[in-house]
Coordinates of C-alpha atoms and ligand atoms in Angstrom, one line a residue:
X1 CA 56.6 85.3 99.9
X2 CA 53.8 84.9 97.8
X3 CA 51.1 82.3 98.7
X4 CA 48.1 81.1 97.8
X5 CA 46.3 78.5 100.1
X6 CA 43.0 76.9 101.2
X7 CA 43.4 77.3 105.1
X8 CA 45.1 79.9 106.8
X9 CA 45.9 79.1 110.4
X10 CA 46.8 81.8 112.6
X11 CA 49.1 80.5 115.6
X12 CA 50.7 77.1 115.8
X13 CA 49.9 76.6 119.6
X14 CA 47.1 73.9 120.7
X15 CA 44.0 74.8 118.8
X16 CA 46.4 75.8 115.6
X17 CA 48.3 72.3 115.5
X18 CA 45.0 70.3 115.7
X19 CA 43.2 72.0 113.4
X20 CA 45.7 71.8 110.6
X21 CA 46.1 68.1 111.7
X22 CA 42.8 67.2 111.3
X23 CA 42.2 69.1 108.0
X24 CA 45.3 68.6 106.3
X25 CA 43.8 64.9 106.1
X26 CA 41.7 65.7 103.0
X27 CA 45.1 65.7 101.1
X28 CA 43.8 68.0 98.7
X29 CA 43.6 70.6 100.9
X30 CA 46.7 73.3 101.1
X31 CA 47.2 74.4 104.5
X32 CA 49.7 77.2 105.9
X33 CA 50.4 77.6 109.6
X34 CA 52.0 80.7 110.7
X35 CA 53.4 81.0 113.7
X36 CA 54.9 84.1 115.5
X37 CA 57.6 82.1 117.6
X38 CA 58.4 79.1 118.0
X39 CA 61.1 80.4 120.4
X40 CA 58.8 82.0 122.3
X41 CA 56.3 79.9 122.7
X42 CA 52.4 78.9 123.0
X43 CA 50.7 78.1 126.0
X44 CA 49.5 74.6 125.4
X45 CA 53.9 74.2 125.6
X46 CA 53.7 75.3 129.1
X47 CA 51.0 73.9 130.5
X48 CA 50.4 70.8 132.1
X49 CA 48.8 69.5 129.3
X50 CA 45.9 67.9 131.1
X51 CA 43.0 66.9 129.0
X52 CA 39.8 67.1 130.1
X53 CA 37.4 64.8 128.3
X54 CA 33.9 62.5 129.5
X55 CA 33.5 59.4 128.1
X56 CA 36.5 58.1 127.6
X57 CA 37.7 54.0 127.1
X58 CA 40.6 55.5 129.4
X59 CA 37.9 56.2 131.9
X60 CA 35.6 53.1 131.1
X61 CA 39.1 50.4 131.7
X62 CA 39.3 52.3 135.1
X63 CA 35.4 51.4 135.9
X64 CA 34.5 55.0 135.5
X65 CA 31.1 55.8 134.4
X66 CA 31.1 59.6 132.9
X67 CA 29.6 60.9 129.4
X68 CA 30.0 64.2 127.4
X69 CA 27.2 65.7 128.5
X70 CA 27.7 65.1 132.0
X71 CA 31.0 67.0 131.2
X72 CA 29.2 69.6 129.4
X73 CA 26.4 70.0 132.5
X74 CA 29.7 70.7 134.8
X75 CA 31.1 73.2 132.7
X76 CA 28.1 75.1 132.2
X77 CA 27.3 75.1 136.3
X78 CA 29.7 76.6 137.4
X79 CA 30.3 79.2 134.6
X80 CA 26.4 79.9 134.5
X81 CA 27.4 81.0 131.0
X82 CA 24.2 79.2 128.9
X83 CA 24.2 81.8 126.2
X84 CA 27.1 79.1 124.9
X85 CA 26.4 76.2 125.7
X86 CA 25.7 74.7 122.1
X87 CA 29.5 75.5 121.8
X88 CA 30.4 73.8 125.3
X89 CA 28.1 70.8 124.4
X90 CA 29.7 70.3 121.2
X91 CA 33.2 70.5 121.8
X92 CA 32.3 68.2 124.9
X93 CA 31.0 65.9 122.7
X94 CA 34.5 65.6 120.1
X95 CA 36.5 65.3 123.6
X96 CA 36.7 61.6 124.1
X97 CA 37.1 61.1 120.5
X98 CA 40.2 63.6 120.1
X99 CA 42.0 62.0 123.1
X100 CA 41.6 58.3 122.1
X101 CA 42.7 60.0 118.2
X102 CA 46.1 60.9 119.9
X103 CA 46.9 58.2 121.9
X104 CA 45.2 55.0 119.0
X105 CA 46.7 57.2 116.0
X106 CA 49.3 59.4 116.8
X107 CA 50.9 57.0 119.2
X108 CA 50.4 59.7 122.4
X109 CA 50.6 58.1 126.0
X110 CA 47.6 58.9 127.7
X111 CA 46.6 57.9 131.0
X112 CA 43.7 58.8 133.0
X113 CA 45.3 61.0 135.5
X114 CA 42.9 59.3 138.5
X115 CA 45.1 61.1 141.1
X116 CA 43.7 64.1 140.0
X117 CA 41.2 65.6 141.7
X118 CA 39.9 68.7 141.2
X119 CA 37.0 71.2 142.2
X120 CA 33.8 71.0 140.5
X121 CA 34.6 67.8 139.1
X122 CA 32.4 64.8 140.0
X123 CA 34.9 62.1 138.6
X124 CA 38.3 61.8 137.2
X125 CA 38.2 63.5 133.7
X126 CA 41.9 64.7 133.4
X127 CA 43.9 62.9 131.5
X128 CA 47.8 63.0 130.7
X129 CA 50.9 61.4 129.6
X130 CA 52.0 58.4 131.0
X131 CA 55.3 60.0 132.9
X132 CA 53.7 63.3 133.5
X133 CA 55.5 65.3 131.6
X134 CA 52.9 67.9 130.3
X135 CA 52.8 69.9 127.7
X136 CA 56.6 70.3 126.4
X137 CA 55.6 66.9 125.4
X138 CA 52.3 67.4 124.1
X139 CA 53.6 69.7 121.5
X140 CA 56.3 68.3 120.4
X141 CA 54.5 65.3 119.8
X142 CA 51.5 66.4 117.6
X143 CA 53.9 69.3 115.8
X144 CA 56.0 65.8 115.0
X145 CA 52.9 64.7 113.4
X146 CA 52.4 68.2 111.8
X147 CA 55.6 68.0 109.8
X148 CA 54.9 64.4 108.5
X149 CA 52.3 66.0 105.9
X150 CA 53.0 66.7 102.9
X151 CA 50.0 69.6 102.2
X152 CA 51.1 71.3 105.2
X153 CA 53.3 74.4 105.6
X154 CA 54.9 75.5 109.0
X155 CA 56.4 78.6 108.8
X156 CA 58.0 79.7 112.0
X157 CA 58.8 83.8 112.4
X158 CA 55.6 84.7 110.5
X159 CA 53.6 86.7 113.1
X160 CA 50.1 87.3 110.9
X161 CA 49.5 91.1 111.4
X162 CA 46.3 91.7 109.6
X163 CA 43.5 90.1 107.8
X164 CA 42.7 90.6 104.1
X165 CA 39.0 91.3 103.3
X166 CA 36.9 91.7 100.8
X167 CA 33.5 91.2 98.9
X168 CA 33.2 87.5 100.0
X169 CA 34.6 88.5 103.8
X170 CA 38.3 87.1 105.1
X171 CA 40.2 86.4 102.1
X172 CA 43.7 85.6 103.3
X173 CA 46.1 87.2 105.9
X174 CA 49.4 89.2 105.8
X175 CA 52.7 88.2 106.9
X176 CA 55.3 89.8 108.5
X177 CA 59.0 87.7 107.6
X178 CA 62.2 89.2 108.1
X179 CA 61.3 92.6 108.1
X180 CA 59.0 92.4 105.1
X181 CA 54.9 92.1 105.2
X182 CA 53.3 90.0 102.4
X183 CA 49.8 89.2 101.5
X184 CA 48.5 85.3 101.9
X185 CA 45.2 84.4 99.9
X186 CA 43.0 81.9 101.5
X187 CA 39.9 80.5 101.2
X188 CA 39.3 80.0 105.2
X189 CA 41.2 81.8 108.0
X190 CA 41.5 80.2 111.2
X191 CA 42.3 82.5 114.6
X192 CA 44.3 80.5 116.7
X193 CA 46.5 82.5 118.0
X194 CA 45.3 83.0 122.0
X195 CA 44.3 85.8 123.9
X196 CA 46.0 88.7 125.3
X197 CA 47.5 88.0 129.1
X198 CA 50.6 89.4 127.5
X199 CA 49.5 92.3 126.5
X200 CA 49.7 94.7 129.7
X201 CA 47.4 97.5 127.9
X202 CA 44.4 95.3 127.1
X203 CA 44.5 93.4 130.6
X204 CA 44.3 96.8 132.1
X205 CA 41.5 97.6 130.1
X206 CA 39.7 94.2 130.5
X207 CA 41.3 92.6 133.6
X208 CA 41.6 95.6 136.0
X209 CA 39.6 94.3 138.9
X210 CA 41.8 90.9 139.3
X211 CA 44.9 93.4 140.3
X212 CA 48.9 93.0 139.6
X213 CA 48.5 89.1 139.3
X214 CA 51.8 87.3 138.4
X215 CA 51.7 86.3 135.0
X216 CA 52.1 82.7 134.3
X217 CA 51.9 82.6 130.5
X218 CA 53.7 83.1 127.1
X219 CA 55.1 86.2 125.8
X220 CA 53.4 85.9 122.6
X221 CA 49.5 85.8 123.4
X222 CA 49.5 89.4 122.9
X223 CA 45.6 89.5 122.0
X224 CA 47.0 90.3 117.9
X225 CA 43.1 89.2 116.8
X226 CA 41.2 91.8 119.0
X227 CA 41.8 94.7 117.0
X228 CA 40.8 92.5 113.9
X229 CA 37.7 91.3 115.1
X230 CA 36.8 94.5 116.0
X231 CA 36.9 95.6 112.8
X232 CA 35.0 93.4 111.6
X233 CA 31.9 93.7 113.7
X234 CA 32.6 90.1 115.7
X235 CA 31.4 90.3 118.7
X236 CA 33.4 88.9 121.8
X237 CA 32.0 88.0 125.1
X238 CA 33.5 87.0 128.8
X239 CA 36.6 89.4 128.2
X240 CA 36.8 90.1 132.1
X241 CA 37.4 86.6 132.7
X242 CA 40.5 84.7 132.6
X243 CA 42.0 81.6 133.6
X244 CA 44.1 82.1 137.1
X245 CA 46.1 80.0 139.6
X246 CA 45.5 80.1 143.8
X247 CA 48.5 78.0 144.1
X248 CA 51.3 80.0 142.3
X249 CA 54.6 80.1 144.7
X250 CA 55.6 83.2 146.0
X251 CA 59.4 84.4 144.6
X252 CA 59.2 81.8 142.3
X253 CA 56.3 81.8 139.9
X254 CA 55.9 78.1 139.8
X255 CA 52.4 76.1 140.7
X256 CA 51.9 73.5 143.1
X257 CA 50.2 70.6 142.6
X258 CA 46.1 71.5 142.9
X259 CA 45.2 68.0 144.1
X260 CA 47.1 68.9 147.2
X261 CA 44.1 70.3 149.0
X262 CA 42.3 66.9 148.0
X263 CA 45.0 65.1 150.1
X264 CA 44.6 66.9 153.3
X265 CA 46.4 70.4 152.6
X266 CA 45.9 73.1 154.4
X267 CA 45.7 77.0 153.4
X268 CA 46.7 79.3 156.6
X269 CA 46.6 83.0 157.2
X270 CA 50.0 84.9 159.2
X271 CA 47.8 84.0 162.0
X272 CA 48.0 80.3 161.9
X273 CA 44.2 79.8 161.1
X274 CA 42.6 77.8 158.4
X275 CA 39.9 80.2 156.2
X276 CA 38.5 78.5 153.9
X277 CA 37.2 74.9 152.9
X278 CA 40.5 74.3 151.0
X279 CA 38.8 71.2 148.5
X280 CA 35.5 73.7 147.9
X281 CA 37.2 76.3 145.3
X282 CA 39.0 75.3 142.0
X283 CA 42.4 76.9 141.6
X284 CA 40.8 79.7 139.7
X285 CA 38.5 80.6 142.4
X286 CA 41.1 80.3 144.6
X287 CA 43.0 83.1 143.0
X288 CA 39.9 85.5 144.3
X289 CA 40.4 84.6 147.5
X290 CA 44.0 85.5 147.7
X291 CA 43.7 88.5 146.1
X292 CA 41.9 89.9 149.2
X293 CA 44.2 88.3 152.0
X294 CA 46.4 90.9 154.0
X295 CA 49.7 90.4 151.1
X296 CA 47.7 88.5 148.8
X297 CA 48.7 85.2 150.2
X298 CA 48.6 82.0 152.4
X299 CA 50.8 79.3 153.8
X300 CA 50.0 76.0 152.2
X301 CA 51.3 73.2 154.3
X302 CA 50.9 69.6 153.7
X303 CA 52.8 66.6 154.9
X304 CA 54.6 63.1 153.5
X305 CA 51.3 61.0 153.0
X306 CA 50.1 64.4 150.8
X307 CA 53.6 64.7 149.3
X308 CA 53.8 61.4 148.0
X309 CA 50.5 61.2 146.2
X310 CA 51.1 64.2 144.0
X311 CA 55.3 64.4 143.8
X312 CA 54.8 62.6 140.2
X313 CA 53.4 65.9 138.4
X314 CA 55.7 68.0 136.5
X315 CA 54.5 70.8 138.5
X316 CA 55.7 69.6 142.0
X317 CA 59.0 68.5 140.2
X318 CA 59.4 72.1 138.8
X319 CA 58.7 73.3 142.3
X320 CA 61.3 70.9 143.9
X321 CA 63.6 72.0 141.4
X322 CA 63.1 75.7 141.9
X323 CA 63.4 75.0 145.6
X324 CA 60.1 76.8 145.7
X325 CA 58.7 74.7 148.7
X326 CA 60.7 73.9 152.2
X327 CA 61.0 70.6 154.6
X328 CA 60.0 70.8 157.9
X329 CA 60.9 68.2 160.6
X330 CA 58.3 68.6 163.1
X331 CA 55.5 71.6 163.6
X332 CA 58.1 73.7 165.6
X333 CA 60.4 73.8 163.2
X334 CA 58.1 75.1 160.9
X335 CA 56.2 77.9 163.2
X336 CA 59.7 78.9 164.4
X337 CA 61.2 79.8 160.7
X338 CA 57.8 81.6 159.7
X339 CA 57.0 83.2 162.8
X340 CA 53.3 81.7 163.2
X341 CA 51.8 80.9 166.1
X342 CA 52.6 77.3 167.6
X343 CA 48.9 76.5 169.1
X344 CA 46.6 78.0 165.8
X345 CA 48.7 76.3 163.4
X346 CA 48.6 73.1 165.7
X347 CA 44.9 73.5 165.8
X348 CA 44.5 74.1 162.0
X349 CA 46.8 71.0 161.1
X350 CA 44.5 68.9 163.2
X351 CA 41.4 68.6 161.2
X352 CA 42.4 69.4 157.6
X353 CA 39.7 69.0 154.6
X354 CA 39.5 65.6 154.3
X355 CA 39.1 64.7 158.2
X356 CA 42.8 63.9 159.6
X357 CA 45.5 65.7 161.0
X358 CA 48.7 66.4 159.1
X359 CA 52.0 65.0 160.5
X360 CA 55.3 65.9 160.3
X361 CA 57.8 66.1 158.8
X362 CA 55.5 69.1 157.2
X363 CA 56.1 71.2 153.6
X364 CA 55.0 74.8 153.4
X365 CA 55.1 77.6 150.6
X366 CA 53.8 81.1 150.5
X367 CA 50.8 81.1 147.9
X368 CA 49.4 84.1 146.2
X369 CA 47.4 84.6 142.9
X370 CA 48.3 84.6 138.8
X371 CA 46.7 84.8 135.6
X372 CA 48.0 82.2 133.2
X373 CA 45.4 82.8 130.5
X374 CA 42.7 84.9 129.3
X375 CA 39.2 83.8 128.5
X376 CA 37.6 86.2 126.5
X377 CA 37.5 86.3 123.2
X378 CA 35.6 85.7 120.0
X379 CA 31.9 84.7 119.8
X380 CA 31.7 81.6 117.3
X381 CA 29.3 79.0 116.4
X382 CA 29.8 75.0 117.2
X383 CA 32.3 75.0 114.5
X384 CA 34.4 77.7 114.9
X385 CA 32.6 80.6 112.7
X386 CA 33.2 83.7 114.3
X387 CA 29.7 85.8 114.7
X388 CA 28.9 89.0 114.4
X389 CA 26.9 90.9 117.4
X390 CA 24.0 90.4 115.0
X391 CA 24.6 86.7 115.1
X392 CA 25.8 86.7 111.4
X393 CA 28.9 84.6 110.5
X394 CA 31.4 86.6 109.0
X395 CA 32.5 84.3 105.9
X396 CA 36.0 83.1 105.5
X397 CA 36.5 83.0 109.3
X398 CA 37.2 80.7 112.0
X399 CA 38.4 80.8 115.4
X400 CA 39.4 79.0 118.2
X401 CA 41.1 78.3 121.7
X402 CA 42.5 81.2 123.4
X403 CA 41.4 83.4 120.6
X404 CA 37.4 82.8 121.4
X405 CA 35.4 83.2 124.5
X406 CA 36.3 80.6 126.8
X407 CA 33.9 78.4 129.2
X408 CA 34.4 80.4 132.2
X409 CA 31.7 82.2 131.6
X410 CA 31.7 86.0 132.8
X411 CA 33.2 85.5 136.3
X412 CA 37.5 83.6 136.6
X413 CA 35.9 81.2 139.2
X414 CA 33.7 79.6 136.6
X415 CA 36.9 78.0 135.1
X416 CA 37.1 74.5 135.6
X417 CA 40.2 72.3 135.6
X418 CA 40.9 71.3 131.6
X419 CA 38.6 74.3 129.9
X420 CA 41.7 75.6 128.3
X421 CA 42.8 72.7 126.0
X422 CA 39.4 71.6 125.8
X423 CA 38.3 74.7 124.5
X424 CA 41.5 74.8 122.3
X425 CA 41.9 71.0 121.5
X426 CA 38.1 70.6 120.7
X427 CA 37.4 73.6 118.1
X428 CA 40.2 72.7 116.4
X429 CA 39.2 69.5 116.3
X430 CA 36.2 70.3 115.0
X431 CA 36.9 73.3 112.5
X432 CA 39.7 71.3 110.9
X433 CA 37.6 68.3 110.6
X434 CA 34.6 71.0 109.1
X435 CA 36.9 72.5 106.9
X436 CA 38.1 69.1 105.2
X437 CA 34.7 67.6 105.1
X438 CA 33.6 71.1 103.3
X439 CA 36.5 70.7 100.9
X440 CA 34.0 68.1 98.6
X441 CA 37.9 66.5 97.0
X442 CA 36.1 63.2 97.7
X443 CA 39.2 62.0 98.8
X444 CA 38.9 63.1 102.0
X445 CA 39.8 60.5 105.1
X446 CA 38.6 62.6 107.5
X447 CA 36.2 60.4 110.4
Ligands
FAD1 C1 51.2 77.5 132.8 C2 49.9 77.1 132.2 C3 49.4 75.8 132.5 C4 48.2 75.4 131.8 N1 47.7 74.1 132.0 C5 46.6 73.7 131.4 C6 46.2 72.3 131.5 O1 46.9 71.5 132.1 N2 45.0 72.0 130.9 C7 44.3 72.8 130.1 O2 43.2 72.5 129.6 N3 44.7 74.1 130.0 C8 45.9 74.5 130.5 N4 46.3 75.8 130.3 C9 45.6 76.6 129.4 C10 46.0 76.3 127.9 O3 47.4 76.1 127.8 C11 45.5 77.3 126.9 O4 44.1 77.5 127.2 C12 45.7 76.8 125.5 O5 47.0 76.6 125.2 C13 45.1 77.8 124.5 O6 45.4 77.3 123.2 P1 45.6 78.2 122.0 O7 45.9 77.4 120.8 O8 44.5 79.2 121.9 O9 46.9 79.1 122.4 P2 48.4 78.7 122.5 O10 48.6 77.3 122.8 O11 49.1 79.7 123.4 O12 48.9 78.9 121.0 C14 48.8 80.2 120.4 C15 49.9 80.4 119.4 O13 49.6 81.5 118.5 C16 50.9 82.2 118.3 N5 50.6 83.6 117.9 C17 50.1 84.6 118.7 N6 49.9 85.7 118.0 C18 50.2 85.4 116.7 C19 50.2 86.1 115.5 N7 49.9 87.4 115.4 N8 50.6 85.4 114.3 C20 51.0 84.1 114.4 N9 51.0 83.4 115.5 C21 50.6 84.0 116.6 C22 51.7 82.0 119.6 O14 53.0 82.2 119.4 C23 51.3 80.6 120.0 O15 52.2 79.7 119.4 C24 47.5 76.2 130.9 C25 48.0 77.5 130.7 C26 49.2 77.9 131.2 C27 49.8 79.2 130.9

């Protein structure tokens, strides 16, 4: 294969698909995406798919009164990571426009997902697809889009294993297909291709104080970019931190539904007692917290008024389906099967976070702690540029999503709900909308 393009994209997940969307629109622009495996998979195809965003017309029909910045300010409290918070602010700021792009132009069902609340989050933010059926959906939807252009390539089975450079910096990339590597000239290279939660080596060198999580994610974000962007001088930042789940099922690996809490759930050691403020922690924080309880777990227990508010998410039908949570009758029923003690679980299920007492019949599933994603990664400017420790941009470069630093900041409990796709979603966003604006064709359509 021999190939010759204007933009590069590493990785077809989330932040690959939008940026080759949004500058495949200046139609004289050539773009490649090469993606390691379809079969495999990204991320943004497992997730939930929920969009954060502040400012929305989603949120302004529902009477909801939220902005950018305010979204922005939220990030940036609890990850106490200011050193980016140009980056946070500006990908903030394309949020609302992205999400009212998929649903007005590519014909994407978005709904304001207002039974979804999270930590940290002073209104509903989250959006989602009307049905709830996450990101499966997502992706097939704006990969649909993808193929309808005509200046774009997808090639599937092309994991990119190094980058070409030269005098002017990243020059193009080379391609491993069927066994054979070949060289692709471009004019911009885009890193979209995740971090490295796969990749047991470098979460043992990065990750080592968050313990033998189970891991939630892809086989493919293997962290292929690191060694690059070492090489190059780039200089990365938050690699410690990562996004992880408090509510991952024990023996099964699937998530329950983290608005649970919000409707009266209720966390309990082997003892029967409550031990934390369940609605006070996001799900990454959470994660901490279970690391350090005796088997790195808890009982969560919720009843039928809980049950009925969050059953509609694909991740308490996944759980349903895995069997992954159990019925209960009445109280005795439950203490009896897990050996708890009858009058500390009655007392815990009698003031639960939001003031009332849960009542049977009950559901309960052992909880412990995961890592779906990492959050370290590349340091870039607002659009994408990646940065040298100096603060230089090394030319010819971009990254994005998974493959940057994230908005966690230095600590997994700075992660709040929606940073992932954010992150991803909105550099994309904005280096594909850069990159076409850049390309001076004049016959750009990009807005
Ligand atoms: C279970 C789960 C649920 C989640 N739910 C949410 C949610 O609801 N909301 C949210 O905001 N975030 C969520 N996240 C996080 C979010 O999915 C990720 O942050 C986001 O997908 C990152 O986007 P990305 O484009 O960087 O990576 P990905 O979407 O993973 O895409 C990366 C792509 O790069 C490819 N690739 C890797 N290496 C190479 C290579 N060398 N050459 C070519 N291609 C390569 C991969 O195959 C993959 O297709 C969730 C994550 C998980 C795991």
């Amino acid at each position: 294969m021999a190939m010759d393009v204007d933009v590069a994209v590493v990785g077809g997940g989330a932040c690959g698909t939008m940026t080759a969307l949004r500058a495949a629109r200046d139609p004289d622009l050539t773009v490649a995406v090469f993606e390691k495996s379809l079969n495999e998979g990204c991320n943004a195809q497992i997730s939930s798919g929920s969009l954060a965003a502040g400012g929305t017309r989603f949120q302004r029909e529902a009477g909801i009164e939220d902005s950018p910045d305010r979204h922005a300010a939220e990030i940036l409290a609890a990850s106490g990571d200011d050193a980016i918070s140009d980056v946070v602010l500006a990908v903030c700021r394309s949020a609302p426009r992205y999400v009212e792009w998929m649903a007005d132009e590519l014909g994407y069902p978005i709904e304001l997902g207002t039974d979804m609340p999270r930590a940290g989050m002073s209104v509903p933010r989250l959006h989602t697809d009307v049905g709830r059926r996450g990101g499966q959906r997502l992706m097939r939807h704006l990969r649909g889009a993808l193929n309808r252009l005509d200046n774009v390539a997808f090639v599937d089975r092309a994991p990119v294993v190094g980058l070409l450079s030269g005098t002017s910096g990243v020059e193009g990339v080379a391609v491993s297909q069927n066994g054979m590597s070949s060289e692709v000239r471009a004019r911009h290279v885009v890193l979209a291709c995740d971090g490295f939660g796969a990749n047991p080596s470098l979460m043992r060198e990065h990750c080592a104080e968050l313990g033998r999580p189970f891991y939630g994610g892809v086989s493919t974000s293997t962290g292929d970019a690191l060694a690059w962007l070492t090489e190059l001088g780039a200089a990365v930042r938050n690699m410690g931190s990562c996004l992880r789940h408090g509510l991952v099922v024990v023996g099964h690996g699937t998530r329950l539904n983290p608005a649970l809490p919000f409707m009266g759930a209720a966390l309990l050691r082997p003892d029967g007692k409550r031990f934390i403020m369940e609605t006070s922690l996001g799900y990454s924080a959470l994660a901490a917290v279970l690391q350090h309880e005796v088997g790195e777990r808890a009982l969560l227990v919720w009843d039928e008024q809980a049950m009925t508010q969050v059953m509609r998410s694909e991740l308490m039908r996944e759980s349903a389906k895995a069997g992954a949570f159990r019925r209960y009758p009445d109280e005795e029923s439950l203490t009896g099967a897990l050996a708890l003690p009858p009058e500390a679980v009655r007392s815990s299920l009698s003031n639960v976070a939001d003031g009332r007492s849960l009542a049977a019949p009950l559901y309960a599933a052992w909880v412990t702690h995961g890592v779906l994603a990492t959050q370290g990664g590349a340091m870039v400017d607002v659009e994408g540029r990646v940065l040298t420790q100096r603060g230089d941009v090394i030319r010819g470069l971009r990254a994005g999503g998974g493959t940057a630093a994230g908005f966690a900041g230095p600590s997994s409990s700075g992660y709040s709900s929606g940073n992932g796709l954010l992150s991803a979603f909105g550099m994309g966003w904005r280096i594909g909308n850069a990159l076409a604006e850049q390309s001076g064709s004049g016959r750009s359509c990009v807005r």
